[in-house]
Coordinates of C-alpha atoms and ligand atoms in Angstrom, one line a residue:
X432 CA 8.5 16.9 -10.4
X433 CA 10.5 14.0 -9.3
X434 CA 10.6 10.8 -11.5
X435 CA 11.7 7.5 -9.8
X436 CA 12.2 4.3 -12.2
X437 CA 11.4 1.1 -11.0
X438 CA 13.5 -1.0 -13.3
X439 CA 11.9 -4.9 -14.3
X440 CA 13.5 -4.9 -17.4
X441 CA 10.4 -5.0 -19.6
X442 CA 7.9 -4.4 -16.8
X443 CA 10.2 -1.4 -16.3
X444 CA 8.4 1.9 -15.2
X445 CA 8.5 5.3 -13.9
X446 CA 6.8 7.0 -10.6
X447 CA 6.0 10.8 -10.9
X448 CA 5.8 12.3 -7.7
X449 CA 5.0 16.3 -7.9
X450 CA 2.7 19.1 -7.8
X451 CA 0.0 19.6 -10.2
X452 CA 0.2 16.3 -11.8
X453 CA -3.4 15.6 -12.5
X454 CA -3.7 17.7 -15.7
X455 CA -0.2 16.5 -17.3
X456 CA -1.5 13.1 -16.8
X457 CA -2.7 13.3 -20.3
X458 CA 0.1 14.5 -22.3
X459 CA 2.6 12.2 -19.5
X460 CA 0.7 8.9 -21.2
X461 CA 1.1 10.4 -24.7
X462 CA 5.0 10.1 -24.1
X463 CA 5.1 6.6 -23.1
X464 CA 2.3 4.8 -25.1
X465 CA -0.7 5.8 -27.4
X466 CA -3.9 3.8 -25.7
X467 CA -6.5 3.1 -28.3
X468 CA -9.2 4.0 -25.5
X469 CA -8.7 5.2 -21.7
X470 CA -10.9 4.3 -18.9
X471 CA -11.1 5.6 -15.7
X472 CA -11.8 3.5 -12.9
X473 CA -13.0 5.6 -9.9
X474 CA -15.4 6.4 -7.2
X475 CA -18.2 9.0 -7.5
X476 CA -16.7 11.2 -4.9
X477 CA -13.4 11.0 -6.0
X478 CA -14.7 11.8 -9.9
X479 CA -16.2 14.9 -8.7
X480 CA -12.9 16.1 -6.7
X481 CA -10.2 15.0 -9.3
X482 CA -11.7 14.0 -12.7
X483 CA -12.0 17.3 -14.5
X484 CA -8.1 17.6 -14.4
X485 CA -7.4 14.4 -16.2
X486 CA -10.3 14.6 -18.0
X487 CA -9.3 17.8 -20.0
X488 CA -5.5 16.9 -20.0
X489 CA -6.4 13.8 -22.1
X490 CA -8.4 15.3 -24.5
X491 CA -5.9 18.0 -25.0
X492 CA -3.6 14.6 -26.4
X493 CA -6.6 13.1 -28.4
X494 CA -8.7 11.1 -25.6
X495 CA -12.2 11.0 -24.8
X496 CA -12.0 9.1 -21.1
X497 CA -15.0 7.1 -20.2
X498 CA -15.5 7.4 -16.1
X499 CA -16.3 3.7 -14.7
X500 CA -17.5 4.4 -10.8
X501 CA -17.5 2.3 -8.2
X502 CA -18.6 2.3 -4.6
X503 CA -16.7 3.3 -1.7
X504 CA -15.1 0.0 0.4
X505 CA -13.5 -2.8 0.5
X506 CA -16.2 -4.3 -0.9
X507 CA -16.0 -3.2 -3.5
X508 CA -12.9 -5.4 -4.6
X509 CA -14.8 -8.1 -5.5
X510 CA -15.0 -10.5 -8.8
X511 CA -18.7 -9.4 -9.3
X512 CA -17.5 -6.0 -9.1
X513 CA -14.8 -6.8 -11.8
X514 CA -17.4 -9.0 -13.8
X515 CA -19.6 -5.7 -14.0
X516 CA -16.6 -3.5 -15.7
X517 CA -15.7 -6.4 -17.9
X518 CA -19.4 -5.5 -19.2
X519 CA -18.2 -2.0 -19.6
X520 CA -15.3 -2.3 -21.0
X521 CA -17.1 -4.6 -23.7
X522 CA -19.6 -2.7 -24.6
X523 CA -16.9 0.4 -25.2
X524 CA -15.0 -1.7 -27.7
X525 CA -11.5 -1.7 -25.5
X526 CA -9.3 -4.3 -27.4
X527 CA -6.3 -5.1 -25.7
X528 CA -4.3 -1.0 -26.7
X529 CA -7.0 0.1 -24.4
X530 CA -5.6 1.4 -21.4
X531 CA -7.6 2.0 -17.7
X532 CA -6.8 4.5 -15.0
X533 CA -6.7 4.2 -11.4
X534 CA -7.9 7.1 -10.0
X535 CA -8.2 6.9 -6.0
X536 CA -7.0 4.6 -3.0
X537 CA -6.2 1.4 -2.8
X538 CA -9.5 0.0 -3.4
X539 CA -9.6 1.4 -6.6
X540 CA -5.7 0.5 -7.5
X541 CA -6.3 -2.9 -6.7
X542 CA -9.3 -3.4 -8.5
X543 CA -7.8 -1.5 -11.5
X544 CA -4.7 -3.5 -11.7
X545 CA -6.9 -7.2 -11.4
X546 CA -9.3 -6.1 -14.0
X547 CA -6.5 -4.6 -16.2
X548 CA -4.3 -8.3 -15.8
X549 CA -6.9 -9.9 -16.8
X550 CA -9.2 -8.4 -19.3
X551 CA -8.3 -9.8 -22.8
X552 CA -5.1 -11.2 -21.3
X553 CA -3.9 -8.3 -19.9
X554 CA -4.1 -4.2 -21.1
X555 CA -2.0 -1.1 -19.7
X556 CA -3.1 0.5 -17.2
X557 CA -1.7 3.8 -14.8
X558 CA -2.1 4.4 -11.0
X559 CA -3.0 8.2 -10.0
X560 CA -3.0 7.4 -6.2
X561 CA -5.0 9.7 -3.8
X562 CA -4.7 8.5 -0.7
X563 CA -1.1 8.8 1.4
X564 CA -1.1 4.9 1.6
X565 CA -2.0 4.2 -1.9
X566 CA 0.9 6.8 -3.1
X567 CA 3.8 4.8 -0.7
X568 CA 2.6 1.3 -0.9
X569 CA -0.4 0.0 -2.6
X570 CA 0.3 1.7 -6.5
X571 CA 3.8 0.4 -6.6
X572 CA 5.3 -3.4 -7.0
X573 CA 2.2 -4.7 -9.1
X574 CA 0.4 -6.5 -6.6
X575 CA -3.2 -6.5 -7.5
X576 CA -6.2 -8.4 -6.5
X577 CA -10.4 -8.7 -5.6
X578 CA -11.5 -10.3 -2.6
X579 CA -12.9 -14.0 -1.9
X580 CA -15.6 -14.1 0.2
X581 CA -12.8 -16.2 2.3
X582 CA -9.8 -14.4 2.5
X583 CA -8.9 -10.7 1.7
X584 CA -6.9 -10.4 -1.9
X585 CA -7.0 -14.3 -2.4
X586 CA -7.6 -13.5 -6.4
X587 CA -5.1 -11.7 -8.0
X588 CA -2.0 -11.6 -10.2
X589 CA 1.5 -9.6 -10.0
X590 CA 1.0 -7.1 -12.7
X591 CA 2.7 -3.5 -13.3
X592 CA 1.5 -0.2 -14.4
X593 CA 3.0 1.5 -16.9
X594 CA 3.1 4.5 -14.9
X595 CA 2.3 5.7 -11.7
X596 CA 1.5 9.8 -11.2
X597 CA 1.4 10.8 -7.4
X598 CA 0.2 14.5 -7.3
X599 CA 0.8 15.6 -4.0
X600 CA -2.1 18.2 -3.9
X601 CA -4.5 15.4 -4.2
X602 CA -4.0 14.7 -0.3
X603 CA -5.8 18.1 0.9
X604 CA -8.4 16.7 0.9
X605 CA -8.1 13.1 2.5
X606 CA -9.4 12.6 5.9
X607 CA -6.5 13.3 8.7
X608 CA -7.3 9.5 10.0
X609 CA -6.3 8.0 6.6
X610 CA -3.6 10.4 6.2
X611 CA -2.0 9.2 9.8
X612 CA -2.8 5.6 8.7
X613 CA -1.1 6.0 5.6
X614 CA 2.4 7.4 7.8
X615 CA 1.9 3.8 9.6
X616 CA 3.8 2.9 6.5
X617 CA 5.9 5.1 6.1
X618 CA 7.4 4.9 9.5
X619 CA 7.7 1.0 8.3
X620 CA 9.7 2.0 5.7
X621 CA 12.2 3.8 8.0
X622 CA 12.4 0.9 10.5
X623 CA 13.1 -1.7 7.5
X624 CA 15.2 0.2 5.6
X625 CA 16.6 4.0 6.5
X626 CA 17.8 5.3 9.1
X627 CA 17.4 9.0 8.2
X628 CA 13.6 8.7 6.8
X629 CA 13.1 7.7 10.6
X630 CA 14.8 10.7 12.0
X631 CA 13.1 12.9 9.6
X632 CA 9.9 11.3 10.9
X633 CA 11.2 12.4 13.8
X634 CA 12.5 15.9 13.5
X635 CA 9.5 17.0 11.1
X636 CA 6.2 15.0 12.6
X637 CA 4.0 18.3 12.9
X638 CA 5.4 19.8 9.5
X639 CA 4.1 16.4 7.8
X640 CA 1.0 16.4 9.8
X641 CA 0.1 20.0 8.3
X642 CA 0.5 18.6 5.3
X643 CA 3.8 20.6 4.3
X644 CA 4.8 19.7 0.2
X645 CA 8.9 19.6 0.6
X646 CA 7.9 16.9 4.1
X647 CA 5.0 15.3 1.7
X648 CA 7.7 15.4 -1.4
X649 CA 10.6 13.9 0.8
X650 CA 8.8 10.9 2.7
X651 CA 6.9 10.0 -0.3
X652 CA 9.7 9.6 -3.5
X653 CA 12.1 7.8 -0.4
X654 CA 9.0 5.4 0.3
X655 CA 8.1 4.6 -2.9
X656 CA 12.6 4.1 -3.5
X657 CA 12.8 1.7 -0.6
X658 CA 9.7 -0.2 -1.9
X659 CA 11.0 0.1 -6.0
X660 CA 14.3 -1.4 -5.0
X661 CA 12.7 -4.4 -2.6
X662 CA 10.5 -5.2 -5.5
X663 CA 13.6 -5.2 -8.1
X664 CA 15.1 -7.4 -5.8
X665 CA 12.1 -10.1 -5.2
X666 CA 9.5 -8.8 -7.6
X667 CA 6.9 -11.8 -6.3
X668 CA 8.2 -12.5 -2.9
X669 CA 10.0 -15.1 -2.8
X670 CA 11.6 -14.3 0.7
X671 CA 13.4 -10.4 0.4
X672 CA 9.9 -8.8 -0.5
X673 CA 8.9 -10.2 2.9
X674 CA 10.6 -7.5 5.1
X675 CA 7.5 -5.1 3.9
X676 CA 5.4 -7.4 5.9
X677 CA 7.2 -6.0 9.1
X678 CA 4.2 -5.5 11.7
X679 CA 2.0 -6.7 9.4
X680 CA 1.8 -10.5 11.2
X681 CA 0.5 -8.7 15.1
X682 CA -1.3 -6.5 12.4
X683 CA -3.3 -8.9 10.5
X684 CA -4.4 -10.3 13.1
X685 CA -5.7 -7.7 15.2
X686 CA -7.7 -6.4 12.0
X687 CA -9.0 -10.6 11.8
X688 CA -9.6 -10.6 15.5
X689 CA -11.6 -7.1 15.3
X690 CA -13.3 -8.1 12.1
X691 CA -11.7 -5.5 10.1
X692 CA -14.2 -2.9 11.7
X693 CA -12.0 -1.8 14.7
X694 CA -8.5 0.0 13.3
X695 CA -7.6 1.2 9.3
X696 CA -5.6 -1.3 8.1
X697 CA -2.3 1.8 9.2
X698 CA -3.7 1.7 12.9
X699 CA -3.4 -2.0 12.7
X700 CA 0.5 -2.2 11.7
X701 CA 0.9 0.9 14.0
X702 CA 0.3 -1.5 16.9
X703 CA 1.6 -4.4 14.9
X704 CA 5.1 -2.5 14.2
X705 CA 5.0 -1.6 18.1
X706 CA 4.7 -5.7 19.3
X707 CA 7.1 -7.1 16.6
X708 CA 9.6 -4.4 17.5
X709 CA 9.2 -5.8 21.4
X710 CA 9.5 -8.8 20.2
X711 CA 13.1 -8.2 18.7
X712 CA 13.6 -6.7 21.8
X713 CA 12.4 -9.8 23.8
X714 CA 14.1 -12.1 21.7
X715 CA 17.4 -10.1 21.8
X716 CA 18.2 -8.4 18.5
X717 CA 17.5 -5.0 19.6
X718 CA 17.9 -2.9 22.9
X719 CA 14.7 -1.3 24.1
X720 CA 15.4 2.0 22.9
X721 CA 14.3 0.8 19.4
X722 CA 10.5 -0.5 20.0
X723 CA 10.8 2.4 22.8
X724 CA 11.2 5.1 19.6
X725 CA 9.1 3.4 17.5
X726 CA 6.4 3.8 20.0
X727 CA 7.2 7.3 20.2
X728 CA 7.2 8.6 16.6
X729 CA 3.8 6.6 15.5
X730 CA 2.4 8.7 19.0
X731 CA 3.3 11.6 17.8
X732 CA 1.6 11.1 14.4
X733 CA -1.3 10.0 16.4
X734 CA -1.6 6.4 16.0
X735 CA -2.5 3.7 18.0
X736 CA 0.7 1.6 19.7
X737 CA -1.3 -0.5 21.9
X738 CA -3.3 -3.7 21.3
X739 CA -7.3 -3.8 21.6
X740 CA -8.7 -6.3 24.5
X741 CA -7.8 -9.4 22.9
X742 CA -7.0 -13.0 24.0
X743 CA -3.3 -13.5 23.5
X744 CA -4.1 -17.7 22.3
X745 CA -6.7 -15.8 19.7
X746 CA -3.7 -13.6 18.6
X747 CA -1.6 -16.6 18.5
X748 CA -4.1 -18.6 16.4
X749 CA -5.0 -15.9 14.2
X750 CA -1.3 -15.6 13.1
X751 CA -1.3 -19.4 12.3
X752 CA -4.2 -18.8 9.7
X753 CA -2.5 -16.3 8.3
X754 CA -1.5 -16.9 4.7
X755 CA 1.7 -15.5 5.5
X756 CA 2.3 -18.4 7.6
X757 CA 4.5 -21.3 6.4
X758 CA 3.5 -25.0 7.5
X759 CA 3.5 -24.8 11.1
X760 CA 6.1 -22.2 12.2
X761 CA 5.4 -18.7 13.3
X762 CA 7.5 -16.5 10.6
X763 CA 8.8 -12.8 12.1
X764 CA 10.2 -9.4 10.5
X765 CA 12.2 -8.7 13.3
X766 CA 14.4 -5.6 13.8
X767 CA 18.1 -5.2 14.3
X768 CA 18.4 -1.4 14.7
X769 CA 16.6 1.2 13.1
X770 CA 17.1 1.0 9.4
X771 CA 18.4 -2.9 9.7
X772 CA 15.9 -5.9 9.6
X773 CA 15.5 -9.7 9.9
X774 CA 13.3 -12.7 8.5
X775 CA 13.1 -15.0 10.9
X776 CA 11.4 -18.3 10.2
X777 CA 10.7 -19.8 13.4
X778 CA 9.9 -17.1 16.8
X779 CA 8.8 -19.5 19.6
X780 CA 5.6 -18.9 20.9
X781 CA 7.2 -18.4 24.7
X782 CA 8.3 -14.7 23.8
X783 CA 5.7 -13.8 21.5
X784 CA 3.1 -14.7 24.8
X785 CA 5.6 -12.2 26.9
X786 CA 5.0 -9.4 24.3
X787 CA 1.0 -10.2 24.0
X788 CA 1.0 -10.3 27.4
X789 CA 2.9 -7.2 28.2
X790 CA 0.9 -5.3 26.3
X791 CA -2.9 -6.8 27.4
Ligands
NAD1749 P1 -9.3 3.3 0.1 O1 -8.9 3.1 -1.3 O2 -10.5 2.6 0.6 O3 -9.4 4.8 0.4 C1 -9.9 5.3 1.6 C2 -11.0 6.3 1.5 O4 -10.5 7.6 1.2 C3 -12.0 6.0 0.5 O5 -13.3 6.2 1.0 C4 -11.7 6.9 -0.7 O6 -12.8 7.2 -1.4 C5 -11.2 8.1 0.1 N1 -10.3 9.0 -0.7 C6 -9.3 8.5 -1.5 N2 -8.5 9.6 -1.9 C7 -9.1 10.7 -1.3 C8 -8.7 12.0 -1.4 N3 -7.6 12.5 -2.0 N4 -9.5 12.9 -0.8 C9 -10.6 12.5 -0.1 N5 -11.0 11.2 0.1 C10 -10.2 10.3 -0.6 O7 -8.1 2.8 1.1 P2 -6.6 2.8 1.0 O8 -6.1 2.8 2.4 O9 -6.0 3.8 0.0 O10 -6.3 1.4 0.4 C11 -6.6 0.2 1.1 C12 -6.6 -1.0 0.1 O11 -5.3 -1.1 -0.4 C13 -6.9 -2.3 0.7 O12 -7.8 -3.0 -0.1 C14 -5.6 -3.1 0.7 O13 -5.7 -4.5 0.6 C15 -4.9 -2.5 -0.5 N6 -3.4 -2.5 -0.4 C16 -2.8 -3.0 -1.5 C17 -1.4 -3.1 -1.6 C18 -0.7 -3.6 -2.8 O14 0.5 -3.8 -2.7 N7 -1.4 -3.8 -3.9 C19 -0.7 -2.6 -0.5 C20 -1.3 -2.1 0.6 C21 -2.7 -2.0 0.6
MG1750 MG1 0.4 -2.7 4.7

């Protein structure tokens, strides 16, 4: 098992990453904090494939675990949704030494970590990621959040876990297509911030793609390290968190423009990473052999590179809705070389047209 700590002084925590986690998850509470109850936040589906694990391992340190389901879906990050397990968690007596589990993607992480800032001012709660993205990006650095009917995540508060377990074993059985979204981010990682993740990428695609545990083990505990130390740095984004947002400005708005129905939220930066890495081309920071490799490795792991049939002015206005955006300039993670990156505040819309227009 590796451990990673992801150090916020008293919001300080660790990341498990290993084989065979799910059972330990019990006694791996027990040496951190005593909960006075533990809920376990979950979908049907993903009760029936992981819960027993957990289940047993907790009541092997004193717990009995209520299960709390939820549907699959976005959807299902919603304040109604989170009103619902407030209910719940009423009517089971948590107080505030309760403690609730995430067990699943992102939905359910996010969801979790809302309901867990919230209810009676705020109670523990752990991540057990199952899903490749939720394991790299989504269960670390505390962002949580529901829905508004008007904006994806536009409710939520930064709040850590206490601990985050990421048993590799629980990818088996995720569908390849969320698996290859889930390396969207990876490859991010590499492009923002190492060099040699990248070339591993590289060298070891088909390895990873067969699910191999020393690939899985490797690309996953140097993820979640680039992503602990950008949140140490700029735990609520003031500007340095930003460079995680690199694709993600061409990505958000393809997912708006296809009303998130079209790509996985991966796919999305996949083609995102492809455009803004054109764009540093375009713009002069890079030579073409960067957005030219990028191109190349997300092929290789099957993902999408180029841009649905879209109106470049609908891109362009989309990205000026974003919440991302500041006032009225167009802001950019734009990249250097691989492994090197750059906030840019102010890309003029002349070479961002070129790259739209390139690719359409
Ligand atoms: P998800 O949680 O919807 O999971 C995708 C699907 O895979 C679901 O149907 C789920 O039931 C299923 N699944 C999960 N684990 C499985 C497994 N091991 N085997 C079989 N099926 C499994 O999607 P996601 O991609 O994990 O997360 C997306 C969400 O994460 C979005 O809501 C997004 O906003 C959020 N997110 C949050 C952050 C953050 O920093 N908080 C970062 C990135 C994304
Ligand atoms: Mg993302």
């Amino acid at each position: 098992m590796k451990r990673l700590n992801i150090d916020l002084a008293d919001r300080s925590y660790d990341i498990l990453i290993g084989r065979n986690l799910l059972a330990k998850t019990g006694e791996l509470i027990a040496e951190r904090f005593n909960p006075s109850r533990v809920a376990i936040i979950t979908h049907p589906s993903i009760r029936n494939l992981f819960g027993e694990p957990i289940e047993s391992g907790l009541a092997a340190v004193g717990h009995v675990p209520e299960f709390i389901e939820v549907p699959e879906g976005e959807s299902s990050k919603s304040l109604q949704q989170a009103e619902s397990i407030y209910d719940r968690l009423l009517e089971m007596n948590c107080d505030r030494k309760s403690a609730l589990v995430a067990l699943g993607g992102g939905v359910v992480g996010d969801l979790t970590g809302f309901i867990a800032a919230t209810y009676q001012r705020g109670i523990p709660f752990v991540q057990i990621p199952t899903t490749l993205l939720s394991q790299v990006d989504s269960s670390v650095g505390g962002k949580t959040a529901v829905n508004h009917p008007r904006g994806k995540n536009m409710i939520g508060a930064f709040y850590q876990p206490k601990l985050v377990v990421i048993d590799l074993d629980t990818l088996h059985t995720l569908p390849q297509k969320e698996f290859r979204a889930g390396l969207a981010e990876v490859v991010k990682y590499g492009v923002i911030a190492d060099k040699n993740l990248f070339a591993f990428l590289e060298g070891n695609a088909k390895a990873i793609l067969l699910l191999d545990s020393h690939c899985l083990e490797h690309i996953i505990e140097t993820s979640c390290a680039i992503k602990a130390d950008v949140v140490e740095k700029d735990e609520r984004e003031s500007r340095h968190r930003m460079i995680l947002n690199f694709g993600h400005t061409f990505g958000h708005a393809i997912e708006t423009l296809t009303n998130y129905t079209g790509y996985l939220h991966g796919e999305a930066v996949a083609i995102g990473m492809v455009q803004a890495a054109w764009l540093s081309a375009k713009t002069g920071r890079c030579s073409e052999d960067v957005p030219q490799r990028i191109e190349d490795l997300l092929k290789k792991f099957g993902l999408p590179t180029q841009p649905p049939d879209v109106k470049s002015q609908d891109v362009i206005e989309s990205m000026y809705h974003d919440k991302k955006t500041e006032r009225d300039q167009l802001r950019f993670i734009l990249v250097k070389d691989i492994g090197s990156i750059e906030i840019v505040d102010d890309v003029p819309e002349t070479p961002i047209k070129a790259v739209l227009e390139k690719a359409g």
